[in-house]
Amino acid sequence: MEASKNTMVVKVIGPPYASCSRRVLACLIEKEVEFEIIPIDILKGEQKSPEFLKLQPFGVVPVIQDGDYTLYESRAIMRYYSEKYKSQGTDLLGKTLEEKGLVEQWLETEGQNYHPPIYNLILHLLFHPKLGFPVDDKIVKESEEKLEKVLDIYEERLSKSKYLAGEFFSLADLSHLPFTHYLVHDIGRAYLIRNRKHVSAWWDDITSRESWKKVLQL
Amino acid sequence: MEASKNTMVVKVIGPPYASCSRRVLACLIEKEVEFEIIPIDILKGEQKSPEFLKLQPFGVVPVIQDGDYTLYESRAIMRYYSEKYKSQGTDLLGKTLEEKGLVEQWLETEGQNYHPPIYNLILHLLFHPKLGFPVDDKIVKESEEKLEKVLDIYEERLSKSKYLAGEFFSLADLSHLPFTHYLVHDIGRAYLIRNRKHVSAWWDDITSRESWKKVLQL
């Protein structure tokens, strides 16, 4: 938990080890927003309970409650707190509208181009084996090829700027942390990062932040 | 083209009939931003030319050029102009940070939950037949089932508020227009919308906007 600069404690409903919870928690720590984790049990399916579905009709974590305000979708929650506490903690949105536009461009790139293939890889190589579900080799192969193409573009981009949106760490970088962590540590695909000099340096940089180290300890 | 309230004309690079171009164009018209369309030929593969890839390394449309500022990803472009011209044209982001949070929540819902299944349906039932590619019936069936579940949640939401983010039309609604247009008009799946009373009324409402009518004429 962070030292509070606010009177309101944000409730983060969802287990702290879930990837999308981690995205939100890293953001709240960067923004020095005090929070409390309400760790529902997703292995028992508590995210499909009527009570949870009232807060999040899609039945996925996390949801935040901030007083009587409820919000879900991890990237939307990150945007809300980054804007609400713009001048508190790390500025994750850039200084100008043009910088913010580039943060949004790369945050959308993460959501639309990077996330789908990395999600499929993690699903089939980490979660399906654990749960006894079949692994679709065709999906694994196609997803790895797609992710390679995206990472080639990242390599080119990161050869020209230190972070995705420019010379500043932003939501665009932060949003890559949870699933790439699995890629590097849990499914034997670290080479996708390590074979690319600038991506590899970027990964070392963004994972060395105190916020991310704290998230992994939660 | 819209009457200009700006001195700068925004260049929208991409054919005006492409879905993601339409998303951007509808936004620019709502915001009364003057634009010029640079209609590259995507059937000839001009979006993969070295010149285009310098602007958009993923090789997809649209890209905007605004003076010396270049931006891609349709939802990022919409956010940029909605914020840059906050008080000009239609306010597409809500009046408060909390309203904006809900706009972001539903815009992310569109991008992460609605778009993947509707994209697969359009790809396999509209574009693959046109291009002579095979249609994967399993993907079609699974995508339609996923989209039905998302639309059930929309129906519940729209029974309580006129638009997705509240009582105001926003980027969250607008972002649904291009692909849902194909769903209703081109692949015989209008019933997915029409079988749901509140979704159907919402669809009639958002497609009756002058901005969307103009986009379809471009």
XYZ file of C-alpha atoms in Angstrom:
436
model
C 0.000 0.000 0.000
C 1.190 3.506 -0.762
C 1.377 6.429 1.602
C -1.836 8.339 1.063
C -2.016 11.779 -0.469
C -5.781 11.310 -0.812
C -8.488 10.853 1.751
C -10.257 8.169 -0.296
C -8.870 4.638 -0.475
C -9.479 3.000 -3.852
C -10.786 -0.558 -3.630
C -9.299 -2.843 -6.299
C -11.532 -5.900 -6.592
C -9.619 -8.829 -8.075
C -6.647 -10.992 -7.131
C -3.365 -9.036 -7.186
C -1.674 -11.743 -9.296
C -4.151 -11.407 -12.190
C -2.535 -9.705 -15.195
C -5.136 -6.975 -15.591
C -5.123 -6.278 -11.845
C -1.350 -5.899 -12.029
C -1.697 -3.289 -14.783
C -3.991 -1.221 -12.547
C -1.921 -1.732 -9.381
C 1.312 -0.639 -11.091
C -0.480 2.506 -12.244
C -1.905 3.296 -8.790
C 1.552 2.868 -7.212
C 3.151 5.139 -9.861
C 0.432 7.707 -9.155
C 0.862 7.374 -5.352
C -2.814 6.579 -4.924
C -3.707 4.629 -1.786
C -5.560 1.401 -2.461
C -6.971 -1.667 -0.795
C -7.117 -5.027 -2.571
C -10.328 -7.065 -2.323
C -8.951 -10.439 -3.480
C -11.856 -12.476 -4.857
C -11.092 -16.101 -5.763
C -11.174 -16.434 -9.559
C -10.255 -20.143 -9.418
C -13.527 -20.686 -7.516
C -15.306 -18.539 -10.147
C -16.259 -15.713 -7.807
C -15.978 -13.297 -10.742
C -19.121 -14.960 -12.142
C -21.150 -14.495 -8.945
C -24.329 -12.352 -9.186
C -22.782 -9.889 -6.742
C -19.653 -9.406 -8.882
C -21.609 -9.310 -12.154
C -23.542 -6.312 -10.804
C -20.215 -4.444 -10.733
C -18.673 -6.005 -13.867
C -21.197 -7.635 -16.213
C -18.509 -9.379 -18.297
C -17.342 -11.326 -15.220
C -13.665 -10.424 -15.416
C -11.279 -8.677 -13.015
C -10.424 -6.036 -11.930
C -13.069 -3.508 -10.963
C -12.351 -0.459 -8.871
C -14.644 1.228 -6.389
C -13.756 4.746 -5.392
C -16.425 6.026 -3.028
C -19.601 5.422 -5.018
C -17.789 5.419 -8.375
C -17.291 2.036 -10.046
C -15.074 1.481 -13.085
C -13.746 -1.513 -15.009
C -11.473 -2.256 -18.007
C -7.878 -1.990 -16.831
C -6.733 0.523 -19.461
C -9.739 2.763 -18.761
C -8.989 2.673 -15.014
C -5.353 3.598 -15.696
C -6.402 6.541 -17.869
C -8.845 7.768 -15.215
C -6.280 7.861 -12.389
C -3.489 9.196 -14.608
C -5.696 12.138 -15.484
C -7.363 12.613 -12.081
C -3.976 12.853 -10.351
C -2.085 14.361 -13.279
C 0.443 16.229 -11.137
C 0.819 13.569 -8.423
C 3.395 10.775 -8.710
C 4.720 9.871 -12.149
C 3.152 11.728 -15.092
C 2.058 8.798 -17.288
C 0.308 10.771 -20.048
C 2.922 13.169 -21.431
C 3.157 16.927 -21.032
C 1.308 18.080 -24.159
C -1.753 16.930 -26.088
C 0.597 15.742 -28.834
C 2.605 13.621 -26.395
C -0.644 12.289 -24.969
C -1.785 11.414 -28.493
C 1.326 9.269 -28.918
C 0.744 7.623 -25.529
C -2.755 6.747 -26.765
C -1.392 5.527 -30.112
C 0.961 3.073 -28.391
C -1.547 2.112 -25.704
C -3.980 1.208 -28.504
C -1.160 -0.624 -30.289
C -0.654 -2.650 -27.106
C -4.374 -3.389 -26.814
C -5.045 -4.130 -30.488
C -1.765 -5.524 -31.891
C 0.392 -6.779 -29.015
C -2.208 -8.124 -26.623
C -4.121 -10.567 -28.878
C -1.119 -12.716 -29.869
C 0.603 -12.575 -26.458
C -2.687 -13.434 -24.748
C -3.079 -16.514 -26.974
C 0.490 -17.609 -26.255
C 0.035 -17.292 -22.478
C -3.385 -18.950 -22.627
C -2.147 -21.981 -24.565
C 1.334 -22.399 -23.097
C 0.707 -21.444 -19.457
C -2.956 -21.694 -18.452
C -4.267 -24.508 -20.663
C -1.593 -26.992 -19.492
C -2.275 -26.011 -15.845
C -6.017 -26.480 -16.287
C -5.753 -29.655 -18.342
C -7.185 -28.020 -21.476
C -5.791 -28.870 -24.932
C -3.006 -26.753 -26.456
C -3.679 -25.625 -30.020
C -0.272 -25.753 -31.757
C -1.572 -23.866 -34.790
C -2.715 -20.937 -32.606
C 0.626 -20.998 -30.765
C 2.604 -20.878 -34.014
C 0.465 -18.145 -35.596
C 0.477 -16.067 -32.410
C 4.248 -16.269 -32.055
C 4.678 -15.171 -35.682
C 2.304 -12.238 -35.178
C 4.052 -11.206 -31.982
C 7.450 -11.361 -33.728
C 6.211 -8.904 -36.360
C 4.908 -6.524 -33.701
C 8.186 -6.774 -31.773
C 10.165 -5.988 -34.948
C 8.233 -2.722 -35.162
C 8.865 -2.063 -31.452
C 12.587 -2.691 -32.031
C 12.646 -0.064 -34.774
C 10.673 2.392 -32.638
C 12.798 1.839 -29.526
C 15.981 2.388 -31.545
C 14.768 5.985 -31.944
C 13.159 6.774 -28.589
C 13.797 5.433 -25.092
C 10.137 4.568 -24.498
C 7.267 3.801 -26.867
C 5.632 7.228 -26.790
C 8.880 9.228 -26.582
C 11.560 9.985 -24.008
C 9.208 9.453 -21.051
C 7.800 6.350 -19.328
C 4.027 6.258 -19.873
C 0.893 4.130 -19.675
C 1.862 2.744 -23.080
C 4.966 1.081 -21.624
C 3.362 0.132 -18.314
C 0.496 -1.672 -20.034
C 2.940 -4.228 -21.501
C 4.282 -5.383 -18.122
C 1.910 -8.144 -16.935
C 1.677 -10.365 -20.018
C 5.291 -9.823 -21.092
C 6.315 -10.936 -17.589
C 4.697 -14.321 -18.299
C 6.297 -14.433 -21.751
C 9.775 -13.933 -20.310
C 9.470 -15.978 -17.113
C 6.874 -18.708 -17.580
C 6.651 -20.044 -21.130
C 10.243 -20.124 -22.345
C 9.839 -17.279 -24.808
C 12.317 -14.786 -23.288
C 14.237 -14.919 -26.576
C 11.468 -12.934 -28.283
C 12.542 -10.016 -26.072
C 16.245 -10.826 -25.693
C 16.896 -11.270 -29.437
C 16.002 -7.628 -29.938
C 18.589 -5.224 -28.516
C 16.395 -2.177 -27.977
C 13.327 -4.110 -26.845
C 15.539 -5.976 -24.391
C 16.975 -2.749 -22.926
C 13.463 -1.269 -22.712
C 12.233 -4.381 -20.897
C 15.080 -4.181 -18.364
C 14.305 -0.511 -17.835
C 10.548 -0.782 -17.292
C 10.776 -3.900 -15.092
C 13.340 -2.224 -12.830
C 10.796 0.357 -11.685
C 9.919 0.189 -7.986
C 6.204 0.121 -8.841
C 6.529 -3.124 -10.781
C 8.715 -4.770 -8.133
C 6.048 -3.933 -5.547
C 3.278 -5.338 -7.741
C 5.102 -8.662 -8.051
C 5.334 -8.863 -4.255
C 1.615 -8.289 -3.655
C -15.749 18.534 -45.828
C -16.747 20.641 -42.857
C -16.708 24.397 -42.555
C -13.401 25.244 -40.942
C -13.028 26.667 -37.468
C -9.321 25.879 -37.674
C -6.603 27.170 -39.900
C -5.022 23.732 -40.261
C -6.577 21.107 -42.508
C -6.134 17.579 -41.165
C -5.015 15.055 -43.774
C -6.675 11.657 -43.341
C -4.614 9.102 -45.251
C -6.716 6.070 -46.112
C -9.773 5.278 -48.230
C -12.950 6.841 -46.789
C -14.820 3.510 -47.052
C -12.395 1.660 -44.750
C -13.975 0.954 -41.354
C -11.261 2.536 -39.257
C -11.144 5.592 -41.538
C -14.910 5.946 -41.060
C -14.475 5.958 -37.283
C -12.014 8.861 -37.558
C -14.045 10.751 -40.177
C -17.254 10.566 -38.116
C -15.323 11.979 -35.171
C -13.786 14.831 -37.188
C -17.222 15.772 -38.560
C -18.760 15.723 -35.058
C -15.891 17.945 -33.870
C -16.261 20.302 -36.876
C -12.615 19.814 -37.810
C -11.771 20.485 -41.446
C -10.109 17.559 -43.185
C -8.821 16.387 -46.527
C -8.884 12.708 -47.511
C -5.793 11.217 -49.155
C -7.362 8.044 -50.573
C -4.615 5.470 -51.006
C -5.590 2.239 -52.803
C -5.613 -0.583 -50.258
C -6.716 -3.153 -52.852
C -3.449 -2.435 -54.684
C -1.617 -2.759 -51.344
C -0.459 0.866 -51.165
C -0.667 0.634 -47.338
C 2.345 -1.707 -47.531
C 4.469 0.697 -49.601
C 7.752 1.915 -48.034
C 6.395 5.473 -48.114
C 3.250 4.542 -46.160
C 5.130 2.277 -43.735
C 7.247 5.274 -42.725
C 4.046 6.863 -41.424
C 2.339 3.692 -40.160
C 4.737 0.767 -39.594
C 1.905 -1.782 -39.212
C 0.714 -1.041 -42.758
C -2.923 -0.314 -41.937
C -5.146 2.730 -42.449
C -5.851 5.424 -41.415
C -3.051 7.784 -40.464
C -3.547 11.487 -39.901
C -1.131 14.280 -40.637
C -1.804 17.577 -38.937
C 0.975 19.970 -39.849
C 4.076 18.008 -38.866
C 2.199 15.821 -36.375
C 1.486 12.236 -37.451
C -0.827 9.889 -35.552
C -2.346 6.447 -36.152
C -4.719 4.004 -34.417
C -8.281 5.185 -35.020
C -9.342 5.291 -31.364
C -6.199 7.243 -30.422
C -6.878 9.759 -33.213
C -10.469 10.179 -32.001
C -9.313 10.793 -28.430
C -6.757 13.360 -29.581
C -9.240 15.485 -31.531
C -12.002 15.100 -28.948
C -9.667 16.541 -26.347
C -7.910 19.101 -28.546
C -11.235 20.631 -29.596
C -13.101 19.851 -26.365
C -15.474 22.808 -26.617
C -15.938 22.728 -30.402
C -18.662 20.637 -32.033
C -20.117 17.698 -30.102
C -18.512 16.968 -26.733
C -17.635 13.287 -27.143
C -15.836 12.748 -23.815
C -18.355 13.704 -21.121
C -18.378 16.730 -18.841
C -16.540 15.350 -15.804
C -13.566 13.034 -15.247
C -16.033 10.420 -13.982
C -18.109 10.639 -17.173
C -14.906 10.451 -19.197
C -13.893 7.360 -17.220
C -17.118 5.674 -18.315
C -16.544 6.756 -21.936
C -13.129 5.079 -21.701
C -14.622 1.980 -20.043
C -17.086 1.490 -22.926
C -14.566 2.468 -25.601
C -12.238 -0.219 -24.213
C -15.198 -2.616 -24.102
C -15.736 -1.910 -27.799
C -12.062 -2.452 -28.592
C -11.509 -5.539 -26.418
C -14.888 -7.326 -26.279
C -17.048 -6.168 -29.189
C -14.474 -5.663 -31.919
C -12.739 -9.091 -31.966
C -15.885 -11.174 -32.638
C -17.522 -8.649 -34.999
C -14.244 -8.290 -36.916
C -14.063 -12.075 -37.386
C -17.678 -12.188 -38.590
C -17.119 -9.415 -41.139
C -13.798 -10.909 -42.237
C -15.226 -14.369 -42.864
C -18.703 -13.486 -44.139
C -17.946 -10.350 -46.163
C -14.289 -10.037 -47.139
C -13.184 -13.674 -47.476
C -15.946 -14.523 -49.981
C -15.135 -11.360 -51.970
C -11.431 -12.215 -52.049
C -11.915 -15.928 -52.713
C -10.473 -16.937 -49.320
C -11.989 -19.841 -47.347
C -14.675 -19.193 -44.739
C -14.028 -20.840 -41.370
C -17.461 -21.932 -40.117
C -16.138 -22.675 -36.618
C -14.792 -19.125 -36.271
C -18.087 -17.739 -37.589
C -20.131 -19.758 -35.074
C -17.888 -18.949 -32.104
C -17.716 -15.264 -33.028
C -21.487 -14.971 -33.350
C -21.925 -16.603 -29.930
C -19.388 -14.247 -28.362
C -21.012 -11.224 -29.966
C -24.454 -12.345 -28.724
C -23.141 -12.404 -25.146
C -21.651 -8.935 -25.490
C -24.883 -7.625 -26.998
C -26.889 -9.099 -24.105
C -24.794 -6.972 -21.758
C -25.303 -3.932 -24.018
C -29.075 -4.571 -23.938
C -29.058 -4.528 -20.144
C -26.888 -1.397 -20.069
C -28.979 0.447 -22.683
C -32.175 -0.353 -20.760
C -30.779 1.929 -18.042
C -29.053 4.699 -20.009
C -29.685 6.141 -23.468
C -26.063 5.719 -24.571
C -23.298 3.394 -23.426
C -21.467 5.861 -21.176
C -24.598 7.633 -19.912
C -27.185 10.086 -21.222
C -24.807 11.577 -23.792
C -23.523 10.403 -27.186
C -19.788 9.764 -26.940
C -16.768 8.186 -28.603
C -17.884 4.908 -27.024
C -21.046 4.854 -29.161
C -19.408 6.318 -32.261
C -16.682 3.684 -32.295
C -19.299 0.953 -32.897
C -20.632 2.485 -36.127
C -18.377 1.141 -38.932
C -18.329 -2.591 -38.189
C -21.935 -2.726 -36.957
C -22.930 -1.095 -40.254
C -21.517 -4.145 -42.080
C -23.196 -6.488 -39.597
C -26.613 -4.951 -40.238
C -26.364 -4.290 -43.975
C -23.915 -6.729 -45.557
C -23.837 -10.131 -43.861
C -27.472 -10.824 -42.957
C -26.960 -10.464 -39.216
C -29.264 -7.473 -38.585
C -31.276 -9.713 -36.232
C -28.437 -9.569 -33.685
C -29.289 -5.878 -33.294
C -33.036 -6.009 -34.037
C -33.785 -8.847 -31.580
C -32.712 -6.571 -28.747
C -35.127 -3.717 -28.093
C -32.764 -1.230 -26.473
C -29.766 -2.040 -28.680
C -32.034 -1.612 -31.709
C -33.268 1.820 -30.556
C -29.674 2.865 -29.778
C -28.570 1.745 -33.252
C -31.353 3.772 -34.896
C -30.370 6.769 -32.812
C -26.629 6.744 -33.481
C -26.968 5.970 -37.202
C -29.391 8.880 -37.667
C -26.692 11.408 -36.798
C -25.731 13.754 -39.634
C -22.056 12.926 -39.143
C -22.593 9.241 -39.911
C -24.812 9.966 -42.925
C -22.057 12.190 -44.311
C -19.408 9.528 -43.725
C -21.405 6.980 -45.708
C -21.569 9.432 -48.630
C -17.818 10.066 -48.748
